[in-house]
Short mmCIF file of C-alpha atoms in Angstrom, two decimals:
data_model
loop_
_atom_site.label_atom_id
_atom_site.label_comp_id
_atom_site.label_asym_id
_atom_site.label_seq_id
_atom_site.Cartn_x
_atom_site.Cartn_y
_atom_site.Cartn_z
CA MET A 43 86.71 -42.79 138.55
CA PRO A 44 88.09 -43.97 135.15
CA GLY A 45 91.61 -44.59 134.77
CA SER A 46 94.13 -45.67 131.77
CA THR A 47 96.22 -48.48 131.64
CA GLY A 48 97.97 -47.91 128.30
CA GLY A 49 94.94 -48.67 126.36
CA PRO A 50 93.61 -45.68 124.57
CA VAL A 51 96.00 -43.24 123.39
CA PRO A 52 95.65 -39.52 124.91
CA LEU A 53 93.38 -37.16 122.67
CA ALA A 54 96.01 -34.70 122.34
CA ALA A 55 98.82 -37.42 120.68
CA ARG A 56 96.08 -38.22 118.10
CA GLY A 57 94.51 -34.62 117.10
CA PRO A 58 91.18 -33.35 117.41
CA GLY A 59 89.69 -35.39 114.70
CA ALA A 60 90.43 -38.74 116.03
CA PRO A 61 87.71 -41.45 116.79
CA ARG A 62 87.25 -41.20 120.70
CA LEU A 63 84.80 -41.88 123.68
CA VAL A 64 83.38 -38.89 125.76
CA LEU A 65 82.95 -39.81 129.20
CA ARG A 66 81.06 -37.47 131.71
CA GLY A 67 82.13 -37.57 135.33
CA PRO A 68 79.95 -37.04 138.45
CA SER A 69 81.12 -33.35 138.43
CA GLY A 70 80.24 -32.82 135.01
CA ASN A 71 83.62 -32.70 133.50
CA ALA A 72 84.45 -34.34 130.37
CA ILE A 73 87.01 -36.96 129.98
CA GLU A 74 87.82 -38.02 126.26
CA PHE A 75 89.76 -41.28 125.30
CA ALA A 76 90.93 -41.77 121.50
CA ILE A 77 90.39 -45.24 120.20
CA ALA A 78 93.38 -46.27 118.38
CA GLY A 79 92.74 -50.40 118.43
CA PRO A 80 90.97 -52.88 120.51
CA THR A 81 89.50 -51.36 123.63
CA VAL A 82 87.99 -53.08 126.43
CA ILE A 83 85.88 -51.11 129.42
CA GLY A 84 85.66 -53.02 132.50
CA ARG A 85 86.49 -52.88 136.16
CA SER A 86 89.75 -55.00 135.92
CA THR A 87 92.72 -53.32 136.14
CA GLY A 88 93.89 -54.83 132.70
CA ALA A 89 90.93 -53.10 131.14
CA THR A 90 91.77 -50.39 128.61
CA VAL A 91 89.22 -47.83 130.06
CA GLN A 92 88.98 -48.84 133.94
CA LEU A 93 85.81 -48.04 135.62
CA ALA A 94 85.56 -48.02 139.46
CA ASP A 95 81.58 -48.93 139.24
CA ARG A 96 80.00 -51.50 141.24
CA GLU A 97 77.73 -52.32 138.14
CA VAL A 98 80.49 -53.20 135.63
CA SER A 99 82.12 -56.39 135.20
CA ARG A 100 85.68 -56.95 135.02
CA ARG A 101 85.70 -57.38 131.21
CA HIS A 102 82.22 -55.66 130.49
CA THR A 103 82.32 -53.96 126.72
CA GLY A 104 84.81 -54.24 123.84
CA ILE A 105 85.36 -51.95 120.84
CA GLU A 106 86.95 -53.47 118.00
CA PRO A 107 88.01 -51.73 114.45
CA ASP A 108 86.86 -53.10 111.38
CA GLY A 109 88.69 -51.45 108.76
CA SER A 110 86.04 -48.93 108.12
CA GLY A 111 84.98 -48.09 111.65
CA PHE A 112 84.39 -49.79 114.94
CA VAL A 113 81.93 -52.34 116.39
CA VAL A 114 80.90 -52.54 119.94
CA GLN A 115 80.05 -55.83 121.74
CA ASP A 116 79.22 -56.89 125.15
CA LEU A 117 81.73 -59.35 126.63
CA GLY A 118 79.17 -61.23 128.58
CA SER A 119 78.73 -58.84 131.37
CA SER A 120 76.22 -59.37 134.25
CA ASN A 121 74.10 -56.18 133.51
CA GLY A 122 74.51 -55.92 130.05
CA THR A 123 75.78 -53.21 127.81
CA PHE A 124 73.39 -50.67 126.47
CA LEU A 125 73.35 -48.77 123.11
CA ASN A 126 71.27 -45.88 122.81
CA GLY A 127 68.99 -47.08 125.13
CA ARG A 128 68.77 -50.68 123.54
CA ARG A 129 70.71 -53.88 125.28
CA LEU A 130 73.46 -55.13 123.10
CA TYR A 131 72.84 -58.94 121.83
CA SER A 132 75.11 -59.04 118.93
CA PRO A 133 78.06 -56.85 117.82
CA LEU A 134 76.69 -53.53 116.31
CA ARG A 135 78.72 -51.00 114.37
CA LEU A 136 79.15 -47.62 116.02
CA LYS A 137 78.14 -44.34 114.74
CA ASP A 138 78.96 -40.80 115.63
CA GLY A 139 76.95 -39.77 118.46
CA ASP A 140 75.88 -43.15 119.60
CA GLU A 141 75.77 -43.53 123.42
CA LEU A 142 77.10 -46.38 125.65
CA LEU A 143 75.90 -47.23 128.73
CA VAL A 144 77.96 -49.43 130.97
CA GLY A 145 77.02 -49.77 134.37
CA THR A 146 76.01 -46.29 135.79
CA THR A 147 78.65 -45.06 133.24
CA ARG A 148 77.68 -42.95 130.01
CA LEU A 149 80.13 -42.75 127.20
CA VAL A 150 79.54 -41.16 123.93
CA PHE A 151 81.35 -42.38 120.87
CA ARG A 152 82.66 -39.68 118.53
CA SER A 153 83.83 -40.74 114.90
CA GLY A 154 85.95 -37.70 114.45
CA GLU A 155 84.00 -36.23 112.01
CA GLU A 156 82.88 -33.57 114.13
CA LYS A 157 79.38 -33.78 114.17
CA GLU A 158 77.65 -31.70 116.68
CA GLY A 159 76.28 -33.55 119.96
CA PRO A 160 75.36 -36.98 120.99
CA VAL A 161 72.00 -38.42 119.99
CA TYR A 162 70.93 -38.72 123.59
CA ARG A 163 71.54 -36.36 126.21
CA THR A 164 70.66 -36.15 129.90
CA THR A 165 68.56 -33.23 131.52
CA ASP A 166 70.74 -33.64 134.48
CA GLU A 167 74.60 -34.50 133.91
CA LYS A 168 74.80 -36.02 137.28
CA ALA A 169 71.80 -38.04 137.04
CA PRO A 170 72.01 -41.33 134.77
CA VAL A 171 68.73 -41.08 133.22
CA VAL A 172 68.21 -42.47 129.86
CA ALA A 173 65.36 -40.44 128.57
CA SER A 174 62.37 -38.29 129.31
CA VAL A 175 60.03 -38.32 126.69
CA GLU A 176 56.15 -36.82 126.23
CA ALA A 177 53.84 -39.23 124.81
CA ALA A 178 52.71 -38.81 121.24
CA ARG A 179 49.11 -37.66 121.02
CA VAL A 180 48.35 -37.89 117.09
CA PHE A 181 49.04 -40.10 114.22
CA GLN A 182 50.70 -38.44 111.09
CA SER A 183 49.05 -38.75 107.78
CA ALA A 184 50.83 -40.86 105.26
CA GLU A 185 51.90 -38.02 103.39
CA GLU A 186 53.66 -36.30 106.29
CA VAL A 187 55.60 -39.10 107.42
CA LYS A 188 59.31 -38.92 106.35
CA ASP A 189 61.17 -40.58 108.85
CA ALA A 190 60.87 -44.56 108.90
CA GLY A 191 61.86 -44.38 112.72
CA GLN A 192 58.68 -42.37 113.12
CA LEU A 193 56.48 -45.20 111.23
CA LYS A 194 58.24 -48.04 113.10
CA ARG A 195 57.02 -46.06 116.44
CA ASP A 196 53.46 -45.52 115.23
CA TYR A 197 53.17 -49.01 114.22
CA GLU A 198 54.25 -49.85 117.58
CA ARG A 199 51.77 -47.83 119.01
CA LEU A 200 48.92 -49.47 116.73
CA ARG A 201 50.15 -52.79 117.71
CA ILE A 202 49.69 -52.12 121.52
CA ALA A 203 46.38 -50.70 120.94
CA HIS A 204 45.55 -53.88 119.14
CA GLU A 205 46.87 -56.09 121.95
CA PHE A 206 45.55 -53.71 124.56
CA GLN A 207 41.82 -54.23 123.08
CA ARG A 208 42.22 -57.70 122.63
CA TYR A 209 42.74 -58.29 126.33
CA VAL A 210 40.83 -55.59 127.71
CA ARG A 211 37.91 -54.81 125.58
CA LEU A 212 34.71 -53.13 127.81
CA GLU A 213 36.07 -54.36 131.18
CA ARG A 214 33.89 -52.61 133.40
CA ASP A 215 35.25 -53.58 136.75
CA LEU A 216 37.67 -50.92 137.89
CA HIS A 217 40.17 -53.32 139.94
CA ALA A 218 39.96 -56.07 136.82
CA LEU A 219 40.79 -53.28 134.50
CA LEU A 220 43.81 -52.13 136.25
CA SER A 221 44.82 -55.41 136.78
CA ARG A 222 44.64 -56.07 133.23
CA ILE A 223 46.63 -53.01 132.31
CA LEU A 224 49.74 -54.03 134.15
CA GLU A 225 49.48 -57.76 133.14
CA ILE A 226 49.94 -56.21 129.50
CA ALA A 227 52.58 -54.07 130.73
CA PHE A 228 54.61 -56.93 132.34
CA GLU A 229 54.08 -59.19 129.05
CA LEU A 230 55.78 -56.18 126.77
CA ILE A 231 58.34 -54.82 129.36
CA PRO A 232 60.94 -56.53 131.75
CA ALA A 233 59.83 -55.13 134.99
CA ASP A 234 59.70 -56.64 138.49
CA ASN A 235 57.27 -54.25 140.18
CA GLY A 236 54.37 -52.26 138.58
CA VAL A 237 51.93 -49.72 140.18
CA ILE A 238 49.25 -47.67 138.91
CA LEU A 239 48.22 -44.64 140.76
CA LEU A 240 44.78 -42.71 139.89
CA LYS A 241 43.94 -39.06 141.13
CA ASP A 242 41.33 -39.03 143.78
CA ASP A 243 38.47 -36.50 142.49
CA ARG A 244 38.10 -35.16 145.98
CA THR A 245 41.70 -34.53 147.15
CA SER A 246 43.52 -34.59 143.81
CA GLU A 247 45.98 -36.78 145.45
CA LEU A 248 47.53 -39.92 143.62
CA VAL A 249 46.21 -42.98 145.32
CA VAL A 250 47.55 -46.47 144.54
CA GLU A 251 44.79 -48.60 143.01
CA ALA A 252 46.67 -51.75 141.66
CA VAL A 253 49.98 -53.39 142.14
CA ARG A 254 51.69 -56.21 140.49
CA GLN A 255 54.68 -58.32 141.18
CA LYS A 256 57.00 -60.40 139.16
CA ARG A 257 57.56 -62.49 142.11
CA SER A 258 55.07 -63.13 144.94
CA HIS A 259 57.48 -62.45 147.71
CA GLY A 260 54.80 -60.04 149.44
CA ALA A 261 57.37 -57.18 149.45
CA LYS A 262 55.76 -53.79 150.14
CA VAL A 263 56.00 -51.53 147.01
CA LEU A 264 56.62 -47.90 147.55
CA ILE A 265 57.43 -45.12 144.83
CA SER A 266 59.07 -41.80 145.18
CA GLU A 267 56.75 -38.77 146.11
CA THR A 268 59.25 -36.81 144.24
CA LEU A 269 58.99 -38.99 140.92
CA LEU A 270 55.24 -38.91 141.12
CA ALA A 271 55.32 -34.92 141.40
CA HIS A 272 57.94 -34.88 138.31
CA VAL A 273 55.57 -36.79 136.19
CA ALA A 274 52.23 -35.18 137.23
CA THR A 275 53.89 -31.56 136.86
CA THR A 276 55.47 -32.18 133.60
CA LYS A 277 53.06 -34.43 132.02
CA ARG A 278 55.97 -36.24 130.44
CA GLY A 279 57.24 -39.90 131.04
CA VAL A 280 60.48 -40.40 132.64
CA LEU A 281 63.18 -43.44 132.40
CA THR A 282 66.11 -43.66 134.81
CA SER A 283 68.70 -46.09 134.43
CA ASP A 284 69.55 -46.11 138.04
CA ALA A 285 67.68 -44.38 140.72
CA LEU A 286 70.22 -44.74 143.32
CA ASP A 287 72.32 -42.15 141.64
CA ASP A 288 69.58 -39.86 140.02
CA ALA A 289 69.89 -36.40 141.75
CA ARG A 290 66.09 -35.86 141.01
CA PHE A 291 65.13 -38.68 143.18
CA ASN A 292 68.16 -39.27 145.65
CA ALA A 293 66.21 -37.67 148.50
CA SER A 294 63.46 -40.41 148.20
CA GLU A 295 63.61 -42.76 150.88
CA SER A 296 61.13 -45.11 149.49
CA ILE A 297 63.35 -45.67 146.28
CA ILE A 298 66.61 -45.90 148.19
CA GLY A 299 65.53 -48.08 151.26
CA LEU A 300 63.94 -50.53 148.48
CA GLY A 301 66.91 -50.69 146.01
CA VAL A 302 65.18 -49.46 143.17
CA ARG A 303 67.74 -49.75 140.23
CA SER A 304 65.75 -48.81 136.81
CA GLY A 305 62.55 -47.22 136.92
CA MET A 306 59.86 -45.91 134.58
CA ALA A 307 56.74 -43.76 134.90
CA VAL A 308 54.21 -41.92 132.69
CA PRO A 309 51.12 -40.14 132.98
CA LEU A 310 47.53 -41.07 132.38
CA LEU A 311 46.59 -38.07 130.39
CA SER A 312 42.77 -37.35 129.67
CA GLY A 313 43.43 -34.05 127.32
CA ASP A 314 45.88 -31.93 129.37
CA GLU A 315 44.81 -33.67 132.87
CA VAL A 316 46.87 -35.99 134.66
CA LYS A 317 44.30 -38.85 135.86
CA GLY A 318 47.21 -40.94 137.06
CA VAL A 319 50.49 -42.43 136.95
CA MET A 320 52.21 -45.79 136.03
CA PHE A 321 55.37 -46.92 137.32
CA LEU A 322 57.55 -49.97 136.65
CA ASP A 323 60.63 -50.65 138.26
CA SER A 324 63.55 -52.98 138.53
CA ARG A 325 65.40 -53.88 141.63
CA GLU A 326 68.16 -56.23 140.24
CA ARG A 327 69.59 -54.44 137.04
CA ILE A 328 70.37 -51.11 136.12
CA GLY A 329 69.73 -50.10 132.63
CA ALA A 330 67.11 -52.60 132.78
CA PHE A 331 64.83 -50.35 130.50
CA THR A 332 65.24 -49.06 127.27
CA MET A 333 63.91 -46.21 125.13
CA LYS A 334 61.60 -48.24 123.36
CA ASP A 335 60.35 -49.68 126.69
CA LEU A 336 59.53 -45.99 127.63
CA GLU A 337 57.65 -45.68 124.50
CA VAL A 338 55.78 -48.93 124.85
CA LEU A 339 54.63 -47.91 128.41
CA GLY A 340 53.46 -44.69 127.24
CA ALA A 341 51.36 -46.38 124.43
CA ILE A 342 50.06 -48.49 127.25
CA ALA A 343 49.16 -45.46 129.11
CA SER A 344 47.65 -43.89 126.19
CA GLN A 345 45.43 -47.16 125.83
CA ALA A 346 44.67 -47.36 129.42
CA THR A 347 43.48 -43.91 129.81
CA ILE A 348 40.96 -44.37 127.04
CA ALA A 349 39.73 -47.69 128.86
CA LEU A 350 39.36 -45.95 131.90
CA GLU A 351 37.39 -43.08 130.39
CA ASN A 352 35.18 -45.97 128.65
CA SER A 353 34.73 -47.68 132.00
CA GLU A 354 33.93 -44.40 133.79
CA LEU A 355 31.48 -43.56 130.79
CA VAL A 356 29.75 -47.19 131.10
CA ARG A 357 29.64 -46.63 134.65
CA LYS A 358 28.03 -43.29 134.48
CA ILE A 359 25.61 -44.68 132.15
CA GLU A 360 24.73 -47.66 134.26
CA GLU A 361 24.29 -45.38 137.30
CA SER A 362 22.07 -43.11 135.09
CA ALA A 363 20.10 -45.75 133.87
CA ALA A 364 19.66 -47.16 137.64
CA LYS A 365 18.73 -43.67 139.02
CA ARG A 366 16.24 -43.24 135.87
CA SER A 367 14.59 -46.70 136.61
CA PHE A 368 14.36 -45.53 140.36
CA LEU A 369 13.03 -41.98 139.34
CA GLU A 370 10.73 -43.43 136.94
CA ARG A 371 8.90 -45.51 139.43
CA PHE A 372 7.30 -42.53 141.03
CA LEU A 373 8.01 -39.37 138.81
CA SER A 374 6.67 -38.86 135.20
CA PRO A 375 9.31 -39.11 132.57
CA GLN A 376 9.30 -35.15 132.49
CA LEU A 377 10.15 -34.95 136.08
CA ALA A 378 12.52 -37.93 135.91
CA ARG A 379 14.45 -36.24 133.16
CA GLN A 380 14.69 -32.88 135.23
CA VAL A 381 15.74 -34.57 138.37
CA GLU A 382 18.43 -36.78 136.42
CA GLN A 383 19.61 -33.26 134.88
CA GLY A 384 19.88 -31.51 138.01
CA GLN A 385 17.28 -29.02 137.17
CA ILE A 386 15.23 -30.57 140.42
CA GLU A 387 17.10 -31.67 143.43
CA LEU A 388 15.87 -34.59 145.63
CA THR A 389 17.93 -34.76 148.78
CA LYS A 390 17.55 -37.21 151.64
CA GLY A 391 15.49 -35.71 154.44
CA GLY A 392 12.10 -33.94 154.45
CA THR A 393 10.69 -30.26 153.93
CA LEU A 394 7.31 -29.31 155.00
CA GLN A 395 5.24 -28.27 152.26
CA GLU A 396 1.28 -28.03 151.16
CA LEU A 397 0.41 -30.53 148.48
CA THR A 398 -2.67 -32.59 147.48
CA ILE A 399 -2.59 -36.25 148.24
CA LEU A 400 -4.70 -38.95 146.14
CA PHE A 401 -5.60 -42.36 147.61
CA SER A 402 -7.37 -45.03 145.40
CA ASP A 403 -8.31 -48.48 146.70
CA ILE A 404 -10.17 -51.40 144.78
CA ARG A 405 -13.32 -52.26 146.73
CA GLY A 406 -13.79 -55.81 147.52
CA PHE A 407 -10.30 -56.76 146.29
CA THR A 408 -9.95 -59.34 149.30
CA THR A 409 -13.00 -61.21 148.28
CA MET A 410 -12.23 -61.05 144.68
CA SER A 411 -8.73 -62.48 145.52
CA GLU A 412 -10.03 -65.28 147.47
CA HIS A 413 -11.92 -66.31 144.20
CA SER A 414 -9.23 -66.07 141.67
CA PRO A 415 -5.97 -68.00 141.31
CA PRO A 416 -3.05 -65.83 142.64
CA GLN A 417 -1.47 -65.64 139.29
CA GLU A 418 -4.40 -64.21 137.73
CA THR A 419 -4.91 -61.55 140.82
CA VAL A 420 -1.21 -60.38 140.42
CA SER A 421 -1.57 -60.28 136.61
CA MET A 422 -4.75 -58.04 137.03
CA LEU A 423 -3.07 -55.94 139.58
CA ASN A 424 0.03 -55.22 137.34
CA GLU A 425 -2.21 -54.05 134.50
CA TYR A 426 -4.41 -52.14 136.55
CA PHE A 427 -1.48 -50.39 138.27
CA GLU A 428 -0.05 -49.48 135.02
CA LEU A 429 -3.32 -47.52 133.83
CA MET A 430 -3.41 -45.84 137.13
CA ALA A 431 0.43 -44.70 137.15
CA ASP A 432 -0.23 -43.46 133.25
CA CYS A 433 -3.03 -41.29 134.55
CA VAL A 434 -1.01 -40.01 137.36
CA PHE A 435 1.99 -39.21 135.18
CA ALA A 436 -0.37 -37.61 132.76
CA LEU A 437 -1.37 -34.91 135.19
CA ASP A 438 2.24 -34.41 136.35
CA GLY A 439 1.67 -36.04 139.78
CA ILE A 440 4.20 -38.54 141.55
CA VAL A 441 3.33 -42.13 142.34
CA ASP A 442 4.10 -42.26 145.93
CA LYS A 443 3.63 -46.11 146.35
CA PHE A 444 1.41 -49.13 145.50
CA ILE A 445 0.02 -50.71 148.92
CA GLY A 446 -1.81 -53.74 148.45
CA ASP A 447 -4.24 -53.01 145.74
CA ALA A 448 -4.08 -49.27 146.59
CA VAL A 449 -2.50 -46.34 144.94
CA MET A 450 -0.92 -43.14 146.70
CA ALA A 451 -0.08 -40.33 144.43
CA LEU A 452 1.10 -36.89 145.31
CA PHE A 453 0.47 -33.34 143.72
CA GLY A 454 2.66 -30.45 144.21
CA ALA A 455 5.93 -32.39 145.03
CA PRO A 456 8.79 -31.99 144.18
CA VAL A 457 7.70 -28.86 142.18
CA LYS A 458 4.69 -26.81 143.53
CA GLY A 459 2.16 -25.47 141.08
CA THR A 460 -0.57 -22.96 141.37
CA ASP A 461 -3.28 -25.95 140.13
CA ASP A 462 -1.82 -28.95 142.24
CA ALA A 463 -5.34 -29.48 143.68
CA GLU A 464 -7.10 -29.23 140.04
CA ARG A 465 -4.73 -31.63 138.68
CA ALA A 466 -5.36 -34.14 141.38
CA ILE A 467 -8.94 -34.11 140.69
CA ARG A 468 -8.67 -34.12 137.20
CA CYS A 469 -6.58 -37.20 137.72
CA ALA A 470 -8.97 -39.01 139.97
CA MET A 471 -12.06 -38.44 137.13
CA LEU A 472 -9.49 -39.77 134.44
CA MET A 473 -8.76 -43.06 136.89
CA GLN A 474 -12.23 -43.89 137.17
CA GLU A 475 -12.65 -43.40 133.36
CA LYS A 476 -9.84 -45.63 132.72
CA THR A 477 -11.07 -47.87 135.17
CA LYS A 478 -14.18 -48.17 133.31
CA GLU A 479 -12.44 -49.26 130.10
CA PHE A 480 -10.48 -51.59 132.02
CA ASN A 481 -13.65 -53.46 133.19
CA HIS A 482 -15.13 -53.21 129.80
CA HIS A 483 -12.12 -55.44 128.60
CA ARG A 484 -12.25 -57.85 131.78
CA LEU A 485 -16.10 -58.45 130.95
CA GLN A 486 -15.14 -59.29 127.28
CA GLN A 487 -12.94 -61.79 128.70
CA GLY A 488 -15.67 -63.24 131.40
CA ARG A 489 -13.97 -61.99 134.22
CA ALA A 490 -15.25 -59.77 137.16
CA PRO A 491 -14.88 -55.94 137.02
CA VAL A 492 -13.35 -54.17 139.48
CA SER A 493 -14.84 -50.98 141.56
CA VAL A 494 -12.66 -48.20 142.78
CA GLY A 495 -12.95 -45.23 145.32
CA ILE A 496 -10.82 -42.43 145.55
CA GLY A 497 -10.07 -39.80 148.27
CA LEU A 498 -8.32 -36.73 148.03
CA HIS A 499 -7.09 -33.93 150.58
CA THR A 500 -4.98 -30.73 150.38
CA GLY A 501 -2.72 -29.94 153.66
CA GLU A 502 1.00 -29.73 154.66
CA ALA A 503 3.11 -32.73 154.93
CA VAL A 504 6.77 -33.43 155.26
CA VAL A 505 8.02 -34.65 151.83
CA GLY A 506 11.22 -35.89 150.66
CA VAL A 507 13.47 -39.11 150.20
CA ILE A 508 13.09 -41.07 153.48
CA GLY A 509 14.41 -44.49 154.43
CA SER A 510 17.63 -46.56 155.35
CA SER A 511 20.86 -46.62 153.54
CA LYS A 512 19.66 -49.69 151.93
CA ARG A 513 16.31 -48.68 150.73
CA LEU A 514 15.11 -45.10 150.11
CA GLU A 515 11.80 -43.68 148.65
CA TYR A 516 10.29 -40.64 147.93
CA THR A 517 7.38 -39.81 150.00
CA ALA A 518 5.08 -37.92 152.38
CA VAL A 519 4.11 -38.17 156.09
CA GLY A 520 1.73 -36.50 158.28
CA ASP A 521 -1.88 -35.71 159.21
CA THR A 522 -2.68 -34.67 155.47
CA VAL A 523 -1.87 -38.33 154.26
CA ASN A 524 -3.98 -39.93 156.90
CA VAL A 525 -6.76 -37.66 156.46
CA ALA A 526 -6.56 -38.44 152.31
CA SER A 527 -6.52 -42.21 153.38
CA ARG A 528 -9.78 -41.89 155.45
CA LEU A 529 -11.50 -40.22 152.64
CA CYS A 530 -10.49 -42.92 150.01
CA GLY A 531 -11.82 -45.33 152.86
CA ALA A 532 -15.14 -43.37 152.62
CA ALA A 533 -15.42 -43.46 149.03
CA GLU A 534 -17.75 -45.97 147.56
CA GLY A 535 -17.00 -47.68 144.30
CA GLY A 536 -16.78 -45.37 141.18
CA THR A 537 -16.77 -42.27 143.37
CA ILE A 538 -14.13 -39.63 144.41
CA VAL A 539 -14.46 -38.24 147.88
CA LEU A 540 -12.59 -34.63 148.34
CA SER A 541 -12.03 -32.24 151.10
CA ASP A 542 -13.13 -28.62 151.40
CA ALA A 543 -9.45 -27.80 151.65
CA CYS A 544 -8.86 -29.68 148.21
CA LEU A 545 -11.64 -27.99 146.45
CA ALA A 546 -11.21 -24.54 147.86
CA ARG A 547 -7.46 -24.62 146.13
CA THR A 548 -8.94 -25.21 142.79
CA GLY A 549 -9.63 -21.46 142.48
CA GLY A 550 -13.59 -21.83 141.49
CA LYS A 551 -13.05 -24.33 139.03
CA ALA A 552 -16.44 -26.37 138.00
CA PHE A 553 -16.41 -29.85 138.86
CA PRO A 554 -19.40 -31.79 139.35
CA VAL A 555 -19.34 -32.02 143.08
CA ALA A 556 -22.38 -32.74 145.49
CA PRO A 557 -21.72 -31.99 149.30
CA LEU A 558 -21.49 -35.02 151.69
CA PRO A 559 -22.72 -34.79 155.28
CA PRO A 560 -19.74 -33.75 157.76
CA MET A 561 -17.26 -36.48 158.21
CA LEU A 562 -15.90 -37.68 161.66
CA VAL A 563 -12.27 -38.64 160.63
CA LYS A 564 -10.04 -40.87 163.10
CA GLY A 565 -7.25 -38.41 164.61
CA ARG A 566 -9.39 -35.35 164.35
CA THR A 567 -11.97 -33.92 166.45
CA ALA A 568 -13.93 -31.58 164.54
CA PRO A 569 -15.84 -32.77 161.74
CA LEU A 570 -14.48 -32.84 158.13
CA LYS A 571 -16.68 -31.02 155.49
CA ALA A 572 -16.40 -33.29 152.19
CA PHE A 573 -17.86 -33.61 148.59
CA VAL A 574 -18.35 -36.22 146.36
CA ILE A 575 -18.02 -36.68 142.40
CA ARG A 576 -19.81 -39.60 141.08
CA THR A 577 -18.64 -40.99 137.82
#
């Protein structure tokens, strides 16, 4: 408890308008001391205001009259003297309502001019909290700014934004980004430990994602669940000068056990949603952070939120591009957009459904490749496959896969239509037409033409995303696939062979088909009725 040893004159002896210090005790009671002359605040029995505070030096703070008022200065204390949240490094003149933080004791200077209220107030008189503030969200226009202090704060926010962007820019790796954010915070704020927690989208819990320590001593860093809940609920930054004596956090074993003295926490706000929390602490000094530090941390948090949102946006764009690239390997651009937008769902596993399957194959490819350089063969295949894929996409089919020199395509998946078989046949006819154009260009270049046979069959197959965790593909499996492959094998170059089941699904559409003798297909005991289209 504070005591008097003959320094400050009792207030009653000086009158209610006398200059004085107002001290709030732990129970909330006010003790006032009039200042008549030089005043020393400290733990020594010779101090004019004696404080039984373990953080206070024997001669901690001095107040001297200077003729027109009073000047305060730190007397070389270990933990420093703080005036309105700022540490004193040189003497400063006291103004009415100024607040002094000496150790864990708060004193308000009253000049005797009877102005109401101190400049800084605590939300809990028992808690040595310097401030609890809400981050500024917008800048005022030049015409609206009337306060020089506000102008300075806005400038500080712009300066921090500039420094932040200079160091962070478009860092896409989340852990590298978070480490950068803490690095910037440590450069601007005298902290011992820093933690960034982000909200888990599945559980809505705040999870530690990055930690930074001033000294690499490997100590475990913990923070109070009470503090996190307070910041997340109020969506306001909080600054405490001594967490051990802060009534809001005195039940937190993590803070008490680790001896956290000064702490700050600010929310990472995206609109009104708390995306995370930044926390800085000091275990060595009380009053280690000032109001300006809290404002700086709030500005860093604002920039951090923007950087995190940008990083998340870039990640989503990259994932979307990768997904689109994957989809466009076998889907038409229109279907790929529908899948990407969630209008069509491709889930791992398979479903049994009816569809028409197309196989095309280059006749004599093995002999052709033996007489051509490998680079020329690969170049020819790439050009040929490009044409064939365009044909499939033009008729809203799916390129299932390329197998050597063969193409497998599906019609009726993932979206089943009433004209799947008809579109498959028209696709086969278009493929033969494009092959003729392809050969025309090859002959002009003095190269050998290619001859393509195509087989079509309609039936049930299991369709879906199938594969391992390392490689997935959208495909169809079953007897229908085997039959289509066998029909392709029976097709001569320049022809299309289709099953009776495929032709029956065209609804009587007129195609230039001719019947073939019943075919024996491997895996089937009954002959298969088939037709041929010669192009």
